[in-house]
GROMACS .gro file of C-alpha atoms in nm:
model
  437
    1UNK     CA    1   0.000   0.000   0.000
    2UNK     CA    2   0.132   0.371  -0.057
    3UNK     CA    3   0.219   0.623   0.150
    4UNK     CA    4  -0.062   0.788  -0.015
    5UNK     CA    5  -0.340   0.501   0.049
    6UNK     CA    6  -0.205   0.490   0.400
    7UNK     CA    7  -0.210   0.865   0.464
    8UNK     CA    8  -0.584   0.863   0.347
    9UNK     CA    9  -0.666   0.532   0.503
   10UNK     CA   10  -0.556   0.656   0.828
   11UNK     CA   11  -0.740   0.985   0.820
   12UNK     CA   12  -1.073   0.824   0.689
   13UNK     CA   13  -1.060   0.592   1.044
   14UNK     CA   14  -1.036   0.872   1.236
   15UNK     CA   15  -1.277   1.124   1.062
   16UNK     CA   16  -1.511   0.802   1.041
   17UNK     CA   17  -1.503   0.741   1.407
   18UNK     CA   18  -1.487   1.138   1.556
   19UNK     CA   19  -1.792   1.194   1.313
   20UNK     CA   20  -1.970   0.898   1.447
   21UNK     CA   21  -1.990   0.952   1.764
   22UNK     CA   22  -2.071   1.319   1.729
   23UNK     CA   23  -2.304   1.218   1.486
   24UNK     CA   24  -2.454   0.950   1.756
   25UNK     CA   25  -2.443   1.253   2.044
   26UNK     CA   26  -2.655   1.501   1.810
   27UNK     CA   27  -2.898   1.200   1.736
   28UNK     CA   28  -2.959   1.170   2.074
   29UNK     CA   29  -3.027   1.514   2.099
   30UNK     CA   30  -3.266   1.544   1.819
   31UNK     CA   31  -3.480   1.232   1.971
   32UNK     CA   32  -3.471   1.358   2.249
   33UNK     CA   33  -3.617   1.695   2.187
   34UNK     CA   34  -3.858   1.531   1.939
   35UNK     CA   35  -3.992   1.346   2.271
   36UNK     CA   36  -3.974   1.609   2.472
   37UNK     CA   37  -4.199   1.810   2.162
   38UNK     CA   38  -4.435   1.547   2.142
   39UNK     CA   39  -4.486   1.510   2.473
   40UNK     CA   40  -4.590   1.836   2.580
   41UNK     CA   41  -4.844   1.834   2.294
   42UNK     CA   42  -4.984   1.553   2.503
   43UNK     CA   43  -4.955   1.758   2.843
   44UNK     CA   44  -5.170   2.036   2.641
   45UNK     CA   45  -5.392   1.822   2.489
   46UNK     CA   46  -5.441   1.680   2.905
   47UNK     CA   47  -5.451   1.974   3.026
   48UNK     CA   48  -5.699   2.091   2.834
   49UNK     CA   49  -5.934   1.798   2.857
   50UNK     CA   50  -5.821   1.817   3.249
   51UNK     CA   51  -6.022   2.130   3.294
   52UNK     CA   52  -6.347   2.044   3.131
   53UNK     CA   53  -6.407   1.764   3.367
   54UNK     CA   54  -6.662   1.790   3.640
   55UNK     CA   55  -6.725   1.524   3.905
   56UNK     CA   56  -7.122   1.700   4.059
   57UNK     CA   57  -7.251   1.641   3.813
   58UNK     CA   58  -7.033   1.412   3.645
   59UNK     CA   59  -6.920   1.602   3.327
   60UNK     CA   60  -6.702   1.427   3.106
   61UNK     CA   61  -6.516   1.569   2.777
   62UNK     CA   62  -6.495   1.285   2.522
   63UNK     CA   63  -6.154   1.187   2.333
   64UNK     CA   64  -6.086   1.122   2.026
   65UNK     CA   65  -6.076   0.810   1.837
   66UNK     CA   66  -5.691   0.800   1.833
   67UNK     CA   67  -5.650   0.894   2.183
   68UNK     CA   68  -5.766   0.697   2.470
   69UNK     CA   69  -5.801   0.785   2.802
   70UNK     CA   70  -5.857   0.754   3.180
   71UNK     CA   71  -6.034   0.954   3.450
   72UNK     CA   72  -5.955   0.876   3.843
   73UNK     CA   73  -6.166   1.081   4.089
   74UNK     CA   74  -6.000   1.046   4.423
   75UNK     CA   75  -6.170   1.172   4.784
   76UNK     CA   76  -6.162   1.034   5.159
   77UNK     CA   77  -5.892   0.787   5.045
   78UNK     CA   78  -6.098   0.640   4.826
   79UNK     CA   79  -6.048   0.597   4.438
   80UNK     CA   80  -6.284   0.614   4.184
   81UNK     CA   81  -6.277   0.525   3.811
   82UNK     CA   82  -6.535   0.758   3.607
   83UNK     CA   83  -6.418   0.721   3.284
   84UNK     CA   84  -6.201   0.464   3.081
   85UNK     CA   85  -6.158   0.451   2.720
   86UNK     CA   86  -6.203   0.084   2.545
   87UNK     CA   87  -5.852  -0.059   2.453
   88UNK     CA   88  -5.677   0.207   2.753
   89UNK     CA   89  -5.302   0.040   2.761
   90UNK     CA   90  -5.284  -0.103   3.098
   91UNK     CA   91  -4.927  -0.063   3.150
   92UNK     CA   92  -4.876   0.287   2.971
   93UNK     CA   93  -4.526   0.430   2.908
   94UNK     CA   94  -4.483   0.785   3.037
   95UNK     CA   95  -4.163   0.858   2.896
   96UNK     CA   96  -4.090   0.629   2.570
   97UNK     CA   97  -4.236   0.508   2.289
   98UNK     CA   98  -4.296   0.130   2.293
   99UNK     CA   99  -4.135   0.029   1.976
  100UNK     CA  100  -4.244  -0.349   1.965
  101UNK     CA  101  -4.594  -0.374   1.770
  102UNK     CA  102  -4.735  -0.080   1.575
  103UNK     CA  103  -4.961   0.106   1.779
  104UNK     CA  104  -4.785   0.155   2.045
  105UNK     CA  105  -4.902   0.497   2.310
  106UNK     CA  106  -4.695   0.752   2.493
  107UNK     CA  107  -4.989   0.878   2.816
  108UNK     CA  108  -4.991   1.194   3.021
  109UNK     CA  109  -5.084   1.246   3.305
  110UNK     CA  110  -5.234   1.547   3.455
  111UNK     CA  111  -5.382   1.625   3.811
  112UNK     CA  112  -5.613   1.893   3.972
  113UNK     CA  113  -5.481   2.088   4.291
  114UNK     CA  114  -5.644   2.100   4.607
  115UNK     CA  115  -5.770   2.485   4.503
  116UNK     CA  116  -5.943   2.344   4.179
  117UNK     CA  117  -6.116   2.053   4.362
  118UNK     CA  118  -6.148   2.116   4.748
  119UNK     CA  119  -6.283   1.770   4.811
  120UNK     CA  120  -6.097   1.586   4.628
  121UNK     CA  121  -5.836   1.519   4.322
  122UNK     CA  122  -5.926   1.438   3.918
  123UNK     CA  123  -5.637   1.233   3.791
  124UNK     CA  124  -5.659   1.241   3.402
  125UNK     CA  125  -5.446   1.019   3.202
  126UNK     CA  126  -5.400   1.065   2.808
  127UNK     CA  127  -5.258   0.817   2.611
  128UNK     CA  128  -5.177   0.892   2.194
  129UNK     CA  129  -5.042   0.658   1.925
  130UNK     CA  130  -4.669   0.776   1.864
  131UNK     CA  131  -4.697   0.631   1.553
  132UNK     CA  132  -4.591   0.968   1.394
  133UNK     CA  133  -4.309   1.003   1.653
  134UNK     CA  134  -4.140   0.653   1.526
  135UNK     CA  135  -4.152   0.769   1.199
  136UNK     CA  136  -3.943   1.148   1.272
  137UNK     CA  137  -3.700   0.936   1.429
  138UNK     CA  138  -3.654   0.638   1.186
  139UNK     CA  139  -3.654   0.916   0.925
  140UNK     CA  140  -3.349   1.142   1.127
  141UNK     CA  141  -3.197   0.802   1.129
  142UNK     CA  142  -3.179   0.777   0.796
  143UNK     CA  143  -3.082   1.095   0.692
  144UNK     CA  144  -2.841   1.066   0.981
  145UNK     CA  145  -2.659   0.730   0.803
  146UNK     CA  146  -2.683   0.842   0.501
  147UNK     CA  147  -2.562   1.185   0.552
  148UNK     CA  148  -2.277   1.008   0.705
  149UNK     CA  149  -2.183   0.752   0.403
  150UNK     CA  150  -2.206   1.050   0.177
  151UNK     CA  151  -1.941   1.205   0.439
  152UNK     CA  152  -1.705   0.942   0.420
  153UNK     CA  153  -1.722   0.970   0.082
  154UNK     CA  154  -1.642   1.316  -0.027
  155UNK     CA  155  -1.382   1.294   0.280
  156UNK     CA  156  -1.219   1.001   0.092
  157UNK     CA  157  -1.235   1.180  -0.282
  158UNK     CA  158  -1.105   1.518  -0.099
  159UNK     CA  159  -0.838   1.367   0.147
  160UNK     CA  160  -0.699   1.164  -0.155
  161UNK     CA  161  -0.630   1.517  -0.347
  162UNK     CA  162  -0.498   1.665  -0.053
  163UNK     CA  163  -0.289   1.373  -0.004
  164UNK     CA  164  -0.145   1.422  -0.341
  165UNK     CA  165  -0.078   1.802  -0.321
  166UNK     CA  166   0.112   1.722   0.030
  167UNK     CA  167   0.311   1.409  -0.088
  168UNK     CA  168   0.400   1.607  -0.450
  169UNK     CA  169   0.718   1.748  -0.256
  170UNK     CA  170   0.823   1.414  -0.159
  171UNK     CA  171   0.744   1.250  -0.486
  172UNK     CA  172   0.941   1.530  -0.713
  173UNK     CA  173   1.259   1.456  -0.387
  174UNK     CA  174   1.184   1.052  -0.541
  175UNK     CA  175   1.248   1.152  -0.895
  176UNK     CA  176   1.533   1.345  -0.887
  177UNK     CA  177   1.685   1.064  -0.678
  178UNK     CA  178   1.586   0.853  -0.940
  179UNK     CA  179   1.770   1.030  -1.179
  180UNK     CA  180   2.098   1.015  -1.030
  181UNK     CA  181   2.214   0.681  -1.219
  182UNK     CA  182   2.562   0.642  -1.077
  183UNK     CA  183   2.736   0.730  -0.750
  184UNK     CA  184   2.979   0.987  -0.956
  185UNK     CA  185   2.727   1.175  -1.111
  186UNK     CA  186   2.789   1.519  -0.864
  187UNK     CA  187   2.372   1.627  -0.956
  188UNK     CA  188   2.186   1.736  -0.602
  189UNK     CA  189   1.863   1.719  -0.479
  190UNK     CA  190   1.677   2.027  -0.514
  191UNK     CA  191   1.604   2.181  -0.148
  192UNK     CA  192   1.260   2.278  -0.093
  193UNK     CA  193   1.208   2.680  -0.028
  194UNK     CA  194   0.976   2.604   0.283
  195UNK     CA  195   1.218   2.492   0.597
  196UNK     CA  196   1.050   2.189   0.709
  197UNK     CA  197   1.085   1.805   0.780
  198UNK     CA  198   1.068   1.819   0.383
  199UNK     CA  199   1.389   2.044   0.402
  200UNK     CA  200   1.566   1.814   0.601
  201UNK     CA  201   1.530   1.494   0.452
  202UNK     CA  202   1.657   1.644   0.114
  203UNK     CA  203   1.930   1.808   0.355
  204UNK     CA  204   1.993   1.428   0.456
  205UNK     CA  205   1.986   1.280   0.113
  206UNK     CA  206   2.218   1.537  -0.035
  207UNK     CA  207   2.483   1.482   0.245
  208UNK     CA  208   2.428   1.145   0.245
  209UNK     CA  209   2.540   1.143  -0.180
  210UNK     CA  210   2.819   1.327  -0.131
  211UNK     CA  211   2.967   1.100   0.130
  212UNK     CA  212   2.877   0.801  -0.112
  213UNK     CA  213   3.056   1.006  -0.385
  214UNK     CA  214   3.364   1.035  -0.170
  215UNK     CA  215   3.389   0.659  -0.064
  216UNK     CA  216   3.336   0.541  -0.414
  217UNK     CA  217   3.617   0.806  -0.525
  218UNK     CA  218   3.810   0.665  -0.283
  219UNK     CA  219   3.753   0.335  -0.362
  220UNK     CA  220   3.814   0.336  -0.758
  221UNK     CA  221   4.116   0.574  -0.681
  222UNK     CA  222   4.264   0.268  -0.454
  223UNK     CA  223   4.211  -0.006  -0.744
  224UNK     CA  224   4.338   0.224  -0.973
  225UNK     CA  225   4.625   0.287  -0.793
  226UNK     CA  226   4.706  -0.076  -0.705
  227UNK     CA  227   4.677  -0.241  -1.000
  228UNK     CA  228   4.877   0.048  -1.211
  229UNK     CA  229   5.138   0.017  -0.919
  230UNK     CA  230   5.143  -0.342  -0.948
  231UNK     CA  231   5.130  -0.388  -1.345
  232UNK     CA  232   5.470  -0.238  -1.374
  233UNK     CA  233   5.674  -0.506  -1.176
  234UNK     CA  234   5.508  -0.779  -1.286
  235UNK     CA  235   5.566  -0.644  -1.664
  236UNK     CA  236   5.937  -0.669  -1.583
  237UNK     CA  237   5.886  -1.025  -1.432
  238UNK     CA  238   5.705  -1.202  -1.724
  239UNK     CA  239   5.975  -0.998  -1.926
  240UNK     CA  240   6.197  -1.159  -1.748
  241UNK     CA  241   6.064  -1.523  -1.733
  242UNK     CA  242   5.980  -1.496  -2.132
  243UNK     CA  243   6.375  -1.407  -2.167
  244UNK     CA  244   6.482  -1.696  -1.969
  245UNK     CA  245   6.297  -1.949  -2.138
  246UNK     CA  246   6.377  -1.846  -2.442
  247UNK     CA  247   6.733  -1.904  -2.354
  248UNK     CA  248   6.909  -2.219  -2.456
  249UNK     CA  249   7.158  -2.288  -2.170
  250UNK     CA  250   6.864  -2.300  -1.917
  251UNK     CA  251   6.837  -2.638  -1.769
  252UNK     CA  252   6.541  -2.863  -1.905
  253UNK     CA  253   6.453  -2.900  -1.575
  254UNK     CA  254   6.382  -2.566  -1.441
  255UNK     CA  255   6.203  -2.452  -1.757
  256UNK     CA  256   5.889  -2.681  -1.605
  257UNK     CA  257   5.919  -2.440  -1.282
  258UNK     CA  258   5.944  -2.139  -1.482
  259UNK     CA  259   5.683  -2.211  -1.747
  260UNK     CA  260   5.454  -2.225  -1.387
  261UNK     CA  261   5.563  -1.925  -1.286
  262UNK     CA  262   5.532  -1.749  -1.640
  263UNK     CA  263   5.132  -1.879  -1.616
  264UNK     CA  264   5.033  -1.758  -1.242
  265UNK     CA  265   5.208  -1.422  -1.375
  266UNK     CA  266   4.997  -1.400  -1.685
  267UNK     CA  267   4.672  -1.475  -1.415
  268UNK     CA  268   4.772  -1.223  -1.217
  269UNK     CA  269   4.844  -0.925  -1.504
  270UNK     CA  270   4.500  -1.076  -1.634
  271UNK     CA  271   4.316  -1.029  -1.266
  272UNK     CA  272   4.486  -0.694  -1.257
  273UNK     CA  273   4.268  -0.622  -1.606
  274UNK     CA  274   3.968  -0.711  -1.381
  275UNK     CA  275   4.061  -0.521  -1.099
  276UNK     CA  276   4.098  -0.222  -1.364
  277UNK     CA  277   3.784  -0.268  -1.506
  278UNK     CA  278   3.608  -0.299  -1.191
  279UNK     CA  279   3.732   0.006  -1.076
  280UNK     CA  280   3.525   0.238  -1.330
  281UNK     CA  281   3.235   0.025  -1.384
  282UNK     CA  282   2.979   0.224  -1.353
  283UNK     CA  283   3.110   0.534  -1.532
  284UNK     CA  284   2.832   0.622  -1.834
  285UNK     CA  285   3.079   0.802  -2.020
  286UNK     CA  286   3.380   0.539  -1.985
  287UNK     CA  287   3.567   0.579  -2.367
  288UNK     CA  288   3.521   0.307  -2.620
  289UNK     CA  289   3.846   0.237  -2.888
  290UNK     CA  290   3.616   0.153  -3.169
  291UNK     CA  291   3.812   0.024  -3.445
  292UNK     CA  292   3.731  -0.301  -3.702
  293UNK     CA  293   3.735  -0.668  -3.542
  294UNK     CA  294   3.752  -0.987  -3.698
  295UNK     CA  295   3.538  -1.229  -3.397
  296UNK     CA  296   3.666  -1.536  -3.564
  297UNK     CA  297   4.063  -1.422  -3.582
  298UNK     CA  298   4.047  -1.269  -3.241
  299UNK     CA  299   3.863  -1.590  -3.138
  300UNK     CA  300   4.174  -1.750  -3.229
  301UNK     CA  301   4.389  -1.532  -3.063
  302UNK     CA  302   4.173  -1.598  -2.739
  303UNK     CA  303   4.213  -1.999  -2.784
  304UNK     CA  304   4.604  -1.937  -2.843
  305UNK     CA  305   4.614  -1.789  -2.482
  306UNK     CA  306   4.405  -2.003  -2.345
  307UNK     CA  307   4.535  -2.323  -2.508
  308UNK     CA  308   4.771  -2.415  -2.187
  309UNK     CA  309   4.523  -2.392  -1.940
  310UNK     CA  310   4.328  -2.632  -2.179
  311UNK     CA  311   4.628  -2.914  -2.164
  312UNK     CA  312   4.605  -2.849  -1.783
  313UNK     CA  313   4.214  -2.928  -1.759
  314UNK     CA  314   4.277  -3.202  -2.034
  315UNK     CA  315   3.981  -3.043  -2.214
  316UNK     CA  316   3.967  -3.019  -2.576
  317UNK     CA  317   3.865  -2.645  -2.701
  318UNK     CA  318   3.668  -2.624  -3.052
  319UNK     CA  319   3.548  -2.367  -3.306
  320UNK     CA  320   3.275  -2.352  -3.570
  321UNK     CA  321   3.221  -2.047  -3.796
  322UNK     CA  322   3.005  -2.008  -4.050
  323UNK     CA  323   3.056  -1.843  -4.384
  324UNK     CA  324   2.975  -1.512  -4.288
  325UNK     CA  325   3.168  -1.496  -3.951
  326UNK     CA  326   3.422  -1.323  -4.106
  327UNK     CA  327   3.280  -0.999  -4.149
  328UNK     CA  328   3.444  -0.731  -3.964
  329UNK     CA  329   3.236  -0.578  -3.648
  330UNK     CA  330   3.311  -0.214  -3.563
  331UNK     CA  331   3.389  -0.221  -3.172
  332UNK     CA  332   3.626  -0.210  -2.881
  333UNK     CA  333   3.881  -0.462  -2.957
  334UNK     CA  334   3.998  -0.525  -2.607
  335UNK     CA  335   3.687  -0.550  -2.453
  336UNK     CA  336   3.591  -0.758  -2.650
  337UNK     CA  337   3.855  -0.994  -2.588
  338UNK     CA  338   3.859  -0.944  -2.228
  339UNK     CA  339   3.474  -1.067  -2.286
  340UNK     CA  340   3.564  -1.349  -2.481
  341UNK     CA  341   3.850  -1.451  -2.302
  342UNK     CA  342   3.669  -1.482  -1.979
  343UNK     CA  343   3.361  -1.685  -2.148
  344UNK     CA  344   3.598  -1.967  -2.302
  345UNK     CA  345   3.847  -1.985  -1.960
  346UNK     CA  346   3.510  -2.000  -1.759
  347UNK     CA  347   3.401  -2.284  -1.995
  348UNK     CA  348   3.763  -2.475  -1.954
  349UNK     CA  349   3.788  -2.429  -1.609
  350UNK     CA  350   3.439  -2.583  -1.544
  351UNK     CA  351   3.372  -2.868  -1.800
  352UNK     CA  352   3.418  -3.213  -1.733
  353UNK     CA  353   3.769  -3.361  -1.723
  354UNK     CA  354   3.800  -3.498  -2.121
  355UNK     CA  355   3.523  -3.352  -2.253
  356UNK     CA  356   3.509  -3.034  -2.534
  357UNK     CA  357   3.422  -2.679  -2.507
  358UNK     CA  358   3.227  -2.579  -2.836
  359UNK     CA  359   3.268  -2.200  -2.956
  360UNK     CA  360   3.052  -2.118  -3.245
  361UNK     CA  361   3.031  -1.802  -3.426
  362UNK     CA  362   2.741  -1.714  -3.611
  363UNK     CA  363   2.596  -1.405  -3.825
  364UNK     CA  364   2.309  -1.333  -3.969
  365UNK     CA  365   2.175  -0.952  -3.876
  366UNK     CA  366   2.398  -0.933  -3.593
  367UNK     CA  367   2.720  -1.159  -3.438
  368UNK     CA  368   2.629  -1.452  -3.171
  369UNK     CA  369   2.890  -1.623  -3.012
  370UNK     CA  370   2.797  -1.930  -2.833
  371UNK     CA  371   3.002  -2.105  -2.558
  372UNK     CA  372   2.897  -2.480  -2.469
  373UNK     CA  373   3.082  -2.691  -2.215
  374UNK     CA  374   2.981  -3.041  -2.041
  375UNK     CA  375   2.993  -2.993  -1.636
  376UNK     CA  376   2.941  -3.282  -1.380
  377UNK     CA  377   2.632  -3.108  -1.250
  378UNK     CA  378   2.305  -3.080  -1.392
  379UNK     CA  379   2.169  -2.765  -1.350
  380UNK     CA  380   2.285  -2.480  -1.120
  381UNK     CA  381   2.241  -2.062  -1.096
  382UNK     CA  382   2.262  -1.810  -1.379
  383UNK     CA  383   2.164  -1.500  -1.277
  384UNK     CA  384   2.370  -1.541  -0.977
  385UNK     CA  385   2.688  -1.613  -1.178
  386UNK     CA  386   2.679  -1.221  -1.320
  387UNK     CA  387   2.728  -1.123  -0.940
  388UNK     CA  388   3.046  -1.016  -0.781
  389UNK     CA  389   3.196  -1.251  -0.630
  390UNK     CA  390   2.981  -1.567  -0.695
  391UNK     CA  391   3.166  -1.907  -0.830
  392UNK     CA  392   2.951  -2.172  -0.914
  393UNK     CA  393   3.182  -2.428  -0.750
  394UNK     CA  394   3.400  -2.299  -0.437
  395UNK     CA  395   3.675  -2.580  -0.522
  396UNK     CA  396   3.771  -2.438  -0.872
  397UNK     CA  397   3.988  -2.157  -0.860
  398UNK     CA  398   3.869  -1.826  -0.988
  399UNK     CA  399   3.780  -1.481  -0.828
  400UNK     CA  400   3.362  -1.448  -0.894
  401UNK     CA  401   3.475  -1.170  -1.103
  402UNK     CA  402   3.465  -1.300  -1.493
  403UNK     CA  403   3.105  -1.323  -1.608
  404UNK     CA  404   3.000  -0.995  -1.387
  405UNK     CA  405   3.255  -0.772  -1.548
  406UNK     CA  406   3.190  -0.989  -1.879
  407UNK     CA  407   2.851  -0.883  -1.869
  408UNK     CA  408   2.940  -0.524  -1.782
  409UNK     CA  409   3.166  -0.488  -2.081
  410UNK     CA  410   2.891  -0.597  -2.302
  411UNK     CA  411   2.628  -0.359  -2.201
  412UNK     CA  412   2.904  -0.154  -2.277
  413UNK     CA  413   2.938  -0.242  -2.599
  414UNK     CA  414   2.558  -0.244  -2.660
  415UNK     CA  415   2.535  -0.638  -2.671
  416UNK     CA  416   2.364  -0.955  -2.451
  417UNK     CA  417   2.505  -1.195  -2.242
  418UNK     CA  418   2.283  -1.467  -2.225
  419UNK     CA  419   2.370  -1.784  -1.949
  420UNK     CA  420   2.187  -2.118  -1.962
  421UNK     CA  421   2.222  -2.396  -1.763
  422UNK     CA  422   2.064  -2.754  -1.783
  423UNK     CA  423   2.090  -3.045  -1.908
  424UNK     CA  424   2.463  -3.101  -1.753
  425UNK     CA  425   2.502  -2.833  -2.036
  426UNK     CA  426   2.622  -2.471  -1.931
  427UNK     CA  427   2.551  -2.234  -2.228
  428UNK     CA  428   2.686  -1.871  -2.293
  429UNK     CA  429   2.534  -1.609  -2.584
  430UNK     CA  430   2.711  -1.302  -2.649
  431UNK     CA  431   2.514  -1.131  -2.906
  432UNK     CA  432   2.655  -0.811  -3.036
  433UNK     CA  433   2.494  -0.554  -3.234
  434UNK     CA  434   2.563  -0.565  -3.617
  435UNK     CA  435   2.640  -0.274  -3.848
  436UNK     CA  436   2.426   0.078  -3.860
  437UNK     CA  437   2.231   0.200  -4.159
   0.00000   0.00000   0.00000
């Protein structure tokens, strides 16, 4: 539910319930003094009949056919019934309508004082069908609910507007957030000109940006500096090892050792590359070298590389183009390769001891390049493999950094990466754009 609904919701329960039981309070009222109306028309009407009454002789005013009604002449402790209408209510209510059966009375009654009759005392009792009554207060009741329904209901329709025009601050603070893409863009929240909680939380978010901006500065300025610090020496050492084994007079037996060496080098410049990469990942403007690739020949060049650590798995690595493979793609070239390269090593290092990785390179309105590899498992995750960090299987070695930053570099590059697993078959689709116009 939204802030919105809520905001609504909440003041609809509490205008519903204050305006009920004032509502119920002025009901009360109302019935009350309709009662209180009705029942001094009956004191009247008593009253009146009260005075034409005589006992010597015995003079009697008649009611009429509604009304029904009772004369008590009491003297010398005696009383005296002189008159009684047929179908008088023997129990009559004096101060409420009986509500039960339909005609139900509300009786008066009225008295003489000792200076009217000296002798005695005339007790008149007037009973009337409050039939009418019933119906003023069954009708107040219903205007009463319905007045308050209708209530609720322009409340809701007018506190959702209001709700909108008092959350529209908020909601404009929500999109400008939203379009802050990446922790380096320097934009800022636009501060409200009215001083209030409003004014704060953009306050908040504003400070709270820049000190992301400075930790993520501080971070990419760190990998950058490592892995430039670190490239150098280890330039000089597969220098170094390259030299050596090229040279004759070093002992068969050592070249082994240093072939070993020359490898965990190469995976460390290579993991450097990452380390590069994943230093300005999320820069939008990061440059792009875009020159004229052949995917099949730099394929090639990728297996070359790769084509120790294939002896070392004792998996056999191989390609299928078709005809039109061969035409050039305009893109970054070492991107690219850094995409391909960690596709097919991710496919070695993971496919079953003897079996084949398959790389096939297709084109038909745009270049798909399909990586296929046996593994000892059936099925396993594939969204979860283009997370940092995340290897499929903790025992191989690898860093959880290839297929992330391979699918980084190819939104770069305005293709797909595409992972499938199933089948004891693990699948990976690069598809890259093909030529404009």
């Amino acid at each position: 539910m939204s802030l919105r609904s809520r905001v609504v919701l909440a003041v609809i329960v509490v205008f519903a319930i204050i305006s009920l039981l004032a509502g119920w309070l002025m009901l009360n009222r109302a019935e009350t003094s309709l009662q209180t109306a009705f029942d001094r028309a009956i004191q009247t009407r008593a009253d009146w009949l009260l005075s034409m009454v005589s006992v010597d002789p015995v003079i009697l005013p008649l009611p009429t056919d509604r009304e029904r009604m009772q004369v008590l002449y009491q003297a010398y402790g005696r009383t005296r019934e002189l008159f009684r209408s047929p179908g008088f209510p023997d129990k009559p209510n004096t101060h409420r309508h009986q509500a039960p059966h339909r005609y139900s009375y509300r009786s008066i009654t009225s008295q003489t004082t000792t200076e009217q009759t000296p002798d005695g005392q005339i007790r008149l009792t007037l009973s009337v069908p409050d039939m009418s009554l019933r119906q003023d207060i069954n009708r107040l009741r219903w205007v009463f609910g319905l007045g308050w329904l209708l209530s609720l209901g322009l409340a809701f329709g007018a506190g959702y507007i209001v709700a909108g025009w008092l959350l529209r601050p908020l909601q404009t603070i929500v999109d400008q957030a939203n379009t802050i893409s990446y922790a380096t863009d320097n934009s800022q929240i636009t501060l409200p000109k009215s001083r209030d909680e409003l004014y704060q939380l953009t306050d908040t978010l504003n400070r709270m940006l820049s000190r992301i901006r400075e930790n993520v500065d501080l971070q990419q300025n760190f990998f950058g500096a490592a892995a430039h610090e670190l490239r150098t020496p280890l330039t000089i050492m597969k220098t170094g090892l390259e030299v050596t084994l090229g040279n004759e007079q070093v002992p068969g037996v050592v070249k082994p050792f240093l072939s070993g060496q020359l490898d965990e080098v190469s995976r460390l410049a290579r993991l450097l590359d990452e380390f590069l990469t994943l230093s300005r990942p999320e820069e939008p403007t990061q440059p792009l070298r875009l020159s004229k690739v052949d995917v099949s020949q730099l394929i090639n060049q990728c297996l070359n590389q790769l084509a120790s650590l294939a002896v070392d798995y004792e998996v056999m690595v191989r390609l299928e183009t078709d005809k039109l493979a061969h035409e050039p793609i305009v893109t970054d070239a070492v991107k690219l390769e850094h995409i391909l390269l960690n596709l097919i090593e991710n496919a070695i290092k993971y496919a079953v001891t003897g079996s084949s990785v398959l790389v096939q390179v297709t084109y038909s309105t745009s270049w798909l390049v399909r990586v296929q590899n046996q593994t000892a498992r059936a099925s396993g995750p594939t969204l979860d493999l283009i997370q940092p960090y995340f290897r499929a299987d903790p025992l191989k070695e690898g860093h959880g950094l290839g297929l992330w930053i391979g699918h980084r570099l190819t939104v770069l590059l305005g293709g797909t990466l595409r992972l499938d697993w199933q089948a004891f078959t693990f699948t990976s689709e690069l598809s890259l754009p093909g030529p404009l116009g």
